[in-house]
Coordinates of C-alpha atoms in Angstrom, one line a residue:
X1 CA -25.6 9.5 15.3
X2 CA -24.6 11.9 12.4
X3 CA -22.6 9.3 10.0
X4 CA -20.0 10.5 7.0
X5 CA -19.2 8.0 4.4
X6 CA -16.6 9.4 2.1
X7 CA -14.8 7.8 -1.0
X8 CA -12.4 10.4 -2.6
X9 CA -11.8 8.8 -5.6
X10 CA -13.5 11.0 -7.7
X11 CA -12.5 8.3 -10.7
X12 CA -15.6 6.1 -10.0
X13 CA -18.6 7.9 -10.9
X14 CA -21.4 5.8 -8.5
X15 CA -24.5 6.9 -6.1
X16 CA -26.4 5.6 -3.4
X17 CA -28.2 3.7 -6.4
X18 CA -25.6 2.4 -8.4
X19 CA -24.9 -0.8 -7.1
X20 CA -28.8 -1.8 -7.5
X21 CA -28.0 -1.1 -10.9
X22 CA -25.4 -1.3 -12.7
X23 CA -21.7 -2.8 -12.0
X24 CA -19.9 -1.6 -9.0
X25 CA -16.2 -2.6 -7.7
X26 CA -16.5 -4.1 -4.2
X27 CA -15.5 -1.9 -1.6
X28 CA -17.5 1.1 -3.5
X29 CA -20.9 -1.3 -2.7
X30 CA -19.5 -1.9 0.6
X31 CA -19.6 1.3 1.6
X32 CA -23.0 2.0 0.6
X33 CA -24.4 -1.5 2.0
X34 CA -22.9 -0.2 5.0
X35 CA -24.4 3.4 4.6
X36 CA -27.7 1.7 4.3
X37 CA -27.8 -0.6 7.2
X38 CA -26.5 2.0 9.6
X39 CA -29.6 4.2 7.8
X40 CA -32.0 1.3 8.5
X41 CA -31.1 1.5 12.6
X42 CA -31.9 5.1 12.9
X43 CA -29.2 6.8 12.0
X44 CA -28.6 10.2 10.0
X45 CA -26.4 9.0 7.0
X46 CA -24.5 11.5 4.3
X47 CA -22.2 9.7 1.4
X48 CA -20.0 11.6 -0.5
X49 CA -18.4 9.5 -3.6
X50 CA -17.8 11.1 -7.2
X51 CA -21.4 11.1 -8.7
X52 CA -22.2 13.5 -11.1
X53 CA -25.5 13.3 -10.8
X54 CA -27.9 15.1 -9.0
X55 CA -27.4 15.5 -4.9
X56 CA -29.9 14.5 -2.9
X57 CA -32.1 11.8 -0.6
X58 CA -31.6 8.3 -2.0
X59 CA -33.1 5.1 -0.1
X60 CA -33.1 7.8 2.9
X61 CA -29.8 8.7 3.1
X62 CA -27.8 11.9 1.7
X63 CA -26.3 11.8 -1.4
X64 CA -23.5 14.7 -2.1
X65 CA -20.4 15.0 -4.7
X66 CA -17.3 15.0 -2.9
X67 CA -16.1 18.5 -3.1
X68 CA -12.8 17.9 -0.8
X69 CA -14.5 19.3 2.6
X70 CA -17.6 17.7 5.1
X71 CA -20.7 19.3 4.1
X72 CA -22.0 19.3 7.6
X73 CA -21.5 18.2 11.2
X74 CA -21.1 14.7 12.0
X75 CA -19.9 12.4 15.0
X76 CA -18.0 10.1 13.4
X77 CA -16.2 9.6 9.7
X78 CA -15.7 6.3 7.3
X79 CA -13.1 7.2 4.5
X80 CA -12.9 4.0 2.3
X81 CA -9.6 3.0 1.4
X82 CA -8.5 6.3 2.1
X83 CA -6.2 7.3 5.2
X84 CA -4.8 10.0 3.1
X85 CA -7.4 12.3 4.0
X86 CA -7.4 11.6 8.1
X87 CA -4.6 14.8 8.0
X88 CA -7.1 17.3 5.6
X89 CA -9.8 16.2 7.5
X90 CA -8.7 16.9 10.9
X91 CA -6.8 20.1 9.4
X92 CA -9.8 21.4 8.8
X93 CA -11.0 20.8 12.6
X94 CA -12.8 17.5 12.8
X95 CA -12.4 16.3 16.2
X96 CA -14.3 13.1 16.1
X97 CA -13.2 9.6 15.6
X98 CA -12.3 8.6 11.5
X99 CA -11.9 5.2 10.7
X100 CA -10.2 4.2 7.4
X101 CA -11.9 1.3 5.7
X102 CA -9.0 -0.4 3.9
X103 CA -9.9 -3.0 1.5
X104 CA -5.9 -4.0 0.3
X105 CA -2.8 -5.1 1.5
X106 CA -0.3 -2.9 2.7
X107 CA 2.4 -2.0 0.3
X108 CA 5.7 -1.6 1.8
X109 CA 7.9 1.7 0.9
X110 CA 4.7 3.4 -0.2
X111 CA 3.4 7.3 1.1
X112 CA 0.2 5.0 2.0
X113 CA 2.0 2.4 4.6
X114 CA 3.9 5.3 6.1
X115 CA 0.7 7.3 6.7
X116 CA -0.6 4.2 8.2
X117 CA 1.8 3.5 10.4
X118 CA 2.0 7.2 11.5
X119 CA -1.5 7.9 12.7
X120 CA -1.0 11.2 14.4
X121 CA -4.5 11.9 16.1
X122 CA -5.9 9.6 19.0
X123 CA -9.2 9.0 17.2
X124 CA -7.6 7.9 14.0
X125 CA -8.5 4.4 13.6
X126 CA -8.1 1.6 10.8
X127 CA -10.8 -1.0 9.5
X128 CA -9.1 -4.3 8.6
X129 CA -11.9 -6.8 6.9
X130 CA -10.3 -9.7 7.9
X131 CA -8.0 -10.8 11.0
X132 CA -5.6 -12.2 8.3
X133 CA -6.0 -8.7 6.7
X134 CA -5.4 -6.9 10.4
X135 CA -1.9 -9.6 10.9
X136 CA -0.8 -8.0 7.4
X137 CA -1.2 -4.6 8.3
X138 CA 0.6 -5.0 12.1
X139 CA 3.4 -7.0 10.3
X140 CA 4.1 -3.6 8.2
X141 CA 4.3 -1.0 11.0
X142 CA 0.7 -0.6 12.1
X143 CA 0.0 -0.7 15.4
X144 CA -2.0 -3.3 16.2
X145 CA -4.1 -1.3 18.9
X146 CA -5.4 0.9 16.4
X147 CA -6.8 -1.5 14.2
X148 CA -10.2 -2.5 14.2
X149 CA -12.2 -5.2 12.3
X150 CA -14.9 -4.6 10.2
X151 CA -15.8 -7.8 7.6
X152 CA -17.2 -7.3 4.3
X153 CA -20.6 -8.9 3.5
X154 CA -22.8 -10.1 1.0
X155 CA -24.8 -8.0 -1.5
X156 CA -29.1 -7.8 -0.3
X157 CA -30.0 -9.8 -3.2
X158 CA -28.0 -12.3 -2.5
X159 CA -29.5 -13.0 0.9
X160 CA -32.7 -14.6 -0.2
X161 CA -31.7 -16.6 -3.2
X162 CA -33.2 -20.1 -1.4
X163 CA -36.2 -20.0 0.5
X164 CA -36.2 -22.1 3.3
X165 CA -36.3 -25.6 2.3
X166 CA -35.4 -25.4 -1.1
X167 CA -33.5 -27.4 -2.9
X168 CA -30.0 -25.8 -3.9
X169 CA -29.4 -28.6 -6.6
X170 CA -32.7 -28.3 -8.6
X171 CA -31.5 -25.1 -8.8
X172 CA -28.2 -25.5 -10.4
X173 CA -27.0 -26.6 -14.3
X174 CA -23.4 -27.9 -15.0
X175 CA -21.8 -24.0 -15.0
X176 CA -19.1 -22.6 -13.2
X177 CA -18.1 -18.9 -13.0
X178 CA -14.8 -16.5 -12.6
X179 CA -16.7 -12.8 -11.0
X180 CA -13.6 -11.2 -9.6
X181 CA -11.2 -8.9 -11.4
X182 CA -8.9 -10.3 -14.4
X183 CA -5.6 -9.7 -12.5
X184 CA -6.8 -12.1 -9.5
X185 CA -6.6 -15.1 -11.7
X186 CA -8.8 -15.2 -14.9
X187 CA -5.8 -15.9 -16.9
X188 CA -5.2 -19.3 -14.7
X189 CA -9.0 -19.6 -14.9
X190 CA -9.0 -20.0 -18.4
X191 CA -5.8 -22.2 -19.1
X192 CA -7.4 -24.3 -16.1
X193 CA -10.5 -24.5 -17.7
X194 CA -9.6 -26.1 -21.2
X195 CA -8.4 -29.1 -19.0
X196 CA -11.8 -29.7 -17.2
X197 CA -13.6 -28.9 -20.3
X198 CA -11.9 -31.9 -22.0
X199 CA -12.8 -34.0 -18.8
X200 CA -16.2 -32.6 -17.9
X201 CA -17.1 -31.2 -22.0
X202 CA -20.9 -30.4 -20.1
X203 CA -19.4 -27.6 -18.2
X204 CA -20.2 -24.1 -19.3
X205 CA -17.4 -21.5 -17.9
X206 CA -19.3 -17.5 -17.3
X207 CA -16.7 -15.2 -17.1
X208 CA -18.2 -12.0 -14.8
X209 CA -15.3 -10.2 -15.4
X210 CA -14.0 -6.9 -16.8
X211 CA -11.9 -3.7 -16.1
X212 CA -14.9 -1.5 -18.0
X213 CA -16.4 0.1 -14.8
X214 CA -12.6 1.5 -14.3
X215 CA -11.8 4.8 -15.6
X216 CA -10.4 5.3 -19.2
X217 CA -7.0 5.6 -18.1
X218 CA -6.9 2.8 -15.6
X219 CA -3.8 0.8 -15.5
X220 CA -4.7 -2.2 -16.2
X221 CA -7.4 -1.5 -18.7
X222 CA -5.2 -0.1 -20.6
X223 CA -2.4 -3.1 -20.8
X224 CA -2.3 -4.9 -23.8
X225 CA -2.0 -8.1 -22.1
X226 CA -6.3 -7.4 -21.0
X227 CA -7.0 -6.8 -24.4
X228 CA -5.8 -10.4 -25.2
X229 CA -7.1 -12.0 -22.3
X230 CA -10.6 -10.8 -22.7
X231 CA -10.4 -11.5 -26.2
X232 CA -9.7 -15.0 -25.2
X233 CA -12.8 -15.3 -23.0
X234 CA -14.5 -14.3 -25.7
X235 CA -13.6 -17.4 -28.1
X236 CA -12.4 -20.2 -26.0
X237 CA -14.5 -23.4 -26.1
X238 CA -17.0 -23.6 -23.7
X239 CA -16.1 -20.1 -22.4
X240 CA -19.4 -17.5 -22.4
X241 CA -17.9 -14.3 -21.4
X242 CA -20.4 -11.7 -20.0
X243 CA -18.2 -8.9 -18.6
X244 CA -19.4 -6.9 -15.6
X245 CA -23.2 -7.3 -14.8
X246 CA -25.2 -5.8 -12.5
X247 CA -26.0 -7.6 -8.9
X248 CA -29.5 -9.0 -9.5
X249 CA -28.5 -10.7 -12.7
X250 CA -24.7 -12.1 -11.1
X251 CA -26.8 -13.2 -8.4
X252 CA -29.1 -15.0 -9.9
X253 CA -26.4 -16.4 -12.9
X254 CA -24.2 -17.5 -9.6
X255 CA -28.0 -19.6 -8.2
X256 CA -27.8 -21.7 -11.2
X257 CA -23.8 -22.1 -11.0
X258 CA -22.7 -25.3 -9.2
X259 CA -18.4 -23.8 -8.7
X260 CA -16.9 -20.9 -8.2
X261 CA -14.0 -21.4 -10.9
X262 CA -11.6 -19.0 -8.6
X263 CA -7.9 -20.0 -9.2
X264 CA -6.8 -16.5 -7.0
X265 CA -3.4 -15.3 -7.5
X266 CA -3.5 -12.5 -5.6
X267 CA -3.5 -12.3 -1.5
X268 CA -7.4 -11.4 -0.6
X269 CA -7.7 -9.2 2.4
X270 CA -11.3 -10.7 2.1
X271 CA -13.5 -11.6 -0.7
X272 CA -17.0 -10.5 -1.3
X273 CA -16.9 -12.8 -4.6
X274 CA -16.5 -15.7 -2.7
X275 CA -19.1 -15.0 0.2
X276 CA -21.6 -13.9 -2.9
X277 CA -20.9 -17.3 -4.5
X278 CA -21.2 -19.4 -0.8
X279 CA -24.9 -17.8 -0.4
X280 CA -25.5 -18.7 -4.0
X281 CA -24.6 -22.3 -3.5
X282 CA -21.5 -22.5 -5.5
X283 CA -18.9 -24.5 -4.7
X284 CA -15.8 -22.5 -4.5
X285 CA -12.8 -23.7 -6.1
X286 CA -10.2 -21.6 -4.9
X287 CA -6.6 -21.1 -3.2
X288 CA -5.2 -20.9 0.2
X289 CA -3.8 -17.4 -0.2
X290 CA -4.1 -14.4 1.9
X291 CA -7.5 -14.5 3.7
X292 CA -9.6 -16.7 1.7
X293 CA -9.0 -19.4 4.3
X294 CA -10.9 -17.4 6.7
X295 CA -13.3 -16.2 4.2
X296 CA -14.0 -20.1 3.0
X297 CA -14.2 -21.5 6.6
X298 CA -14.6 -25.1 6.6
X299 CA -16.0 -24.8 3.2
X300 CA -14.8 -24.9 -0.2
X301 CA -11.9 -26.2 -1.8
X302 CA -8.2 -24.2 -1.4
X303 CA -5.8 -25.4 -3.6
X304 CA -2.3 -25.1 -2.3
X305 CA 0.0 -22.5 -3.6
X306 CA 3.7 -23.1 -4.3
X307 CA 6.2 -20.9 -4.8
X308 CA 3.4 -18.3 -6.6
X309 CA 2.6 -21.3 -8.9
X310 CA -0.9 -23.0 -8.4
X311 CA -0.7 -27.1 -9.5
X312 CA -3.4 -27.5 -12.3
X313 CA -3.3 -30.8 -12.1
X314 CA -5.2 -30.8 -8.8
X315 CA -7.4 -27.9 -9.0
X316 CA -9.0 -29.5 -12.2
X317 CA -9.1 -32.2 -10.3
X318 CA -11.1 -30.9 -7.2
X319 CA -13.3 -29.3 -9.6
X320 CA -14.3 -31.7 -11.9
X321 CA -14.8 -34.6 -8.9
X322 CA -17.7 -31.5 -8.0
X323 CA -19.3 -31.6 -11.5
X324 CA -19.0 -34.8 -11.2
X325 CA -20.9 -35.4 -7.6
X326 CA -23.5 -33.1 -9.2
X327 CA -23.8 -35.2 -12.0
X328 CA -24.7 -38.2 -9.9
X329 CA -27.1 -36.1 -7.8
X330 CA -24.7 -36.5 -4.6
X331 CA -27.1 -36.2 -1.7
X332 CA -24.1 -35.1 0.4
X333 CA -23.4 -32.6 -1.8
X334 CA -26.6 -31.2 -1.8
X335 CA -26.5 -31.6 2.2
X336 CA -23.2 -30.0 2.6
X337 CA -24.6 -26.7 0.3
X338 CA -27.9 -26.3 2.4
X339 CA -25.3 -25.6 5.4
X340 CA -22.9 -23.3 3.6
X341 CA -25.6 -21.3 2.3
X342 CA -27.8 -21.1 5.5
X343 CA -23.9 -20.1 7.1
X344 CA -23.1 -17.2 4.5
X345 CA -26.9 -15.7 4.6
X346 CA -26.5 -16.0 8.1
X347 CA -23.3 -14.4 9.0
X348 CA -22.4 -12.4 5.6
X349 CA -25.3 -9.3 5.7
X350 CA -24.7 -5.7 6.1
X351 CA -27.3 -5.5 9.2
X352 CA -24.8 -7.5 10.8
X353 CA -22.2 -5.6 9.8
X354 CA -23.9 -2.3 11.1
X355 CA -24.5 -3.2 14.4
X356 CA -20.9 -4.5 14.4
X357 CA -19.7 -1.1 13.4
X358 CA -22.5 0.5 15.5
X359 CA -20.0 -1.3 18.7
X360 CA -17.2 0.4 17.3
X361 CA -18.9 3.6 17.5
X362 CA -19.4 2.9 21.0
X363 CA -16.4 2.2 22.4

């Protein structure tokens, strides 16, 4: 089949490449995982994002600039986080079936959830990435019956971090990491992190985490409140603050991580942090909100949420009784990450993913 893979936002400047390389939001890498697997089974692949570099073949699929028009004929259309442009597209006579990848909750009252719930052609469709995602989307107006499922997935490097039979505990040194955006809980992180720090002083906190691969003009780059925060990582005791980093070296900082410091405070449609950290053999210390039971399965640790308020108390204490079973060498603990990670690298990769998507395509 001819494929289209089109991100809009011309605001992030990325390629086929970029997320080999350099920082990358998640649902940007997403797509071109996904690009990439469907490429892998035989199919004819285009991406349009907002590079500004050179079109062309990359990894054998098409690279182009997104211009505001299909450069070509295709069977079938993936617009990421983008149902704004089912009405151009099929305005401009594209018959075939366009599914909208959406990544984020549905915001009630905006021109976004009425275009969702409005879907005018019969081949419009909507990707949730999570059923809890999917329940969010059909309790705002969207027809359940046009909604399909398509999960997010781990990055390639992180599928082969353990070879088979290798110990995930030799691995790991007493360090724990934040790698999702500020606004989904680094603040919390931190404050959290001074109390285990005084009960576990051997624990290193690496904080993945910026707005810099944002545009200029983002709105929350450009808050002072960021400004403090990160200025905060920067100094607080035991606190090494490494911004955004590209995917090999997260992946292989996240190997020698024993938690997942991940006091969310925002409702996850899904969470490619948390998978990432699962096939790195973190434990992830986390919170029951939005879909991150589903993402965490029957592992990790979700700390209840109350009223918006997350109890330190007991997340510090869930993650220091971790450094602690890691200090002793728990062989349950190291039992208990040998099944998580063989679960993630099992059931989190984009070539499951495209032959998921490749059913959709069917039917």
């Amino acid at each position: 089949m001819k494929l289209a893979f089109v991100n809009p936002n011309l605001a992030h400047d990325y390629d086929v490449e970029t997320p080999f390389a350099a920082p990358l939001p998640g649902s940007e890498s997403a797509q071109v995982y996904l690009a990439l697997a469907l490429a892998r089974r035989g199919h004819e692949i285009a991406v349009f994002t907002g590079s500004t570099r050179a079109s062309g073949r990359m990894r054998g699929v098409r690279q182009e600039r997104w211009s505001g028009a299909l450069d070509g004929d295709f069977d079938a259309v993936f617009v990421t986080s983008a149902v704004d442009l089912l009405a151009p597209l099929r305005g401009a006579g594209f018959a075939g079936p366009i599914y909208a990848w959406q990544h984020n909750v549905i915001v009630p009252g905006t021109e976004e959830a009425a275009l969702l719930a409005g879907l005018a052609h019969p081949r419009d469709r909507i990707l949730c990435v999570s059923d809890w995602h999917k329940a969010n989307y059909a309790a705002n107006g969207v027809a359940g019956d046009r909604i399909d499922i398509l999960r997010n997935a781990i990055g390639p490097r992180f599928e082969t971090l353990f070879a088979p039979g290798e110990s995930i505990l030799a691995a790991k040194t007493p360090r724990a990491a934040f790698t999702s955006v500020p606004y989904k809980g680094l603040k919390q992180a931190l404050a959290f992190f001074k109390d285990l720090h005084a009960l576990r002083p051997e624990l290193i906190l690496d904080v993945f985490s910026s707005f810099d691969f944002y545009p200029a003009n983002n709105l929350f780059r450009r808050q002072p409140s960021w400004l403090l925060l990160a200025a905060e990582a920067k100094s607080a005791a035991g606190v090494a603050y490494h911004g955004n980093v590209p995917q090999p070296e997260l992946a292989d900082a996240l190997k020698r991580a024993i938690l997942l410091f991940y006091p969310n405070v925002a409702a996850e449609t899904s969470s490619i942090a948390v998978m990432e950290a699962m096939a790195a053999g973190c434990v992830v210390v986390t919170t029951a909100l939005g879909a991150l039971p589903e993402t965490v399965g029957e592992f990790g640790i979700l700390a209840p949420v109350v009223a918006g308020n997350i109890d330190p108390q007991a997340y510090v204490s869930s993650a220091a009784a971790i450094a602690e079973a890691f200090a002793a060498k728990n062989p349950a603990l190291e039992a208990r990450l040998q099944m998580q990670v063989a679960h993630a690298t099992a059931t989190c990769r984009w070539d499951i993913r495209a032959a998921e998507a490749e059913r959709l395509l069917e039917s």
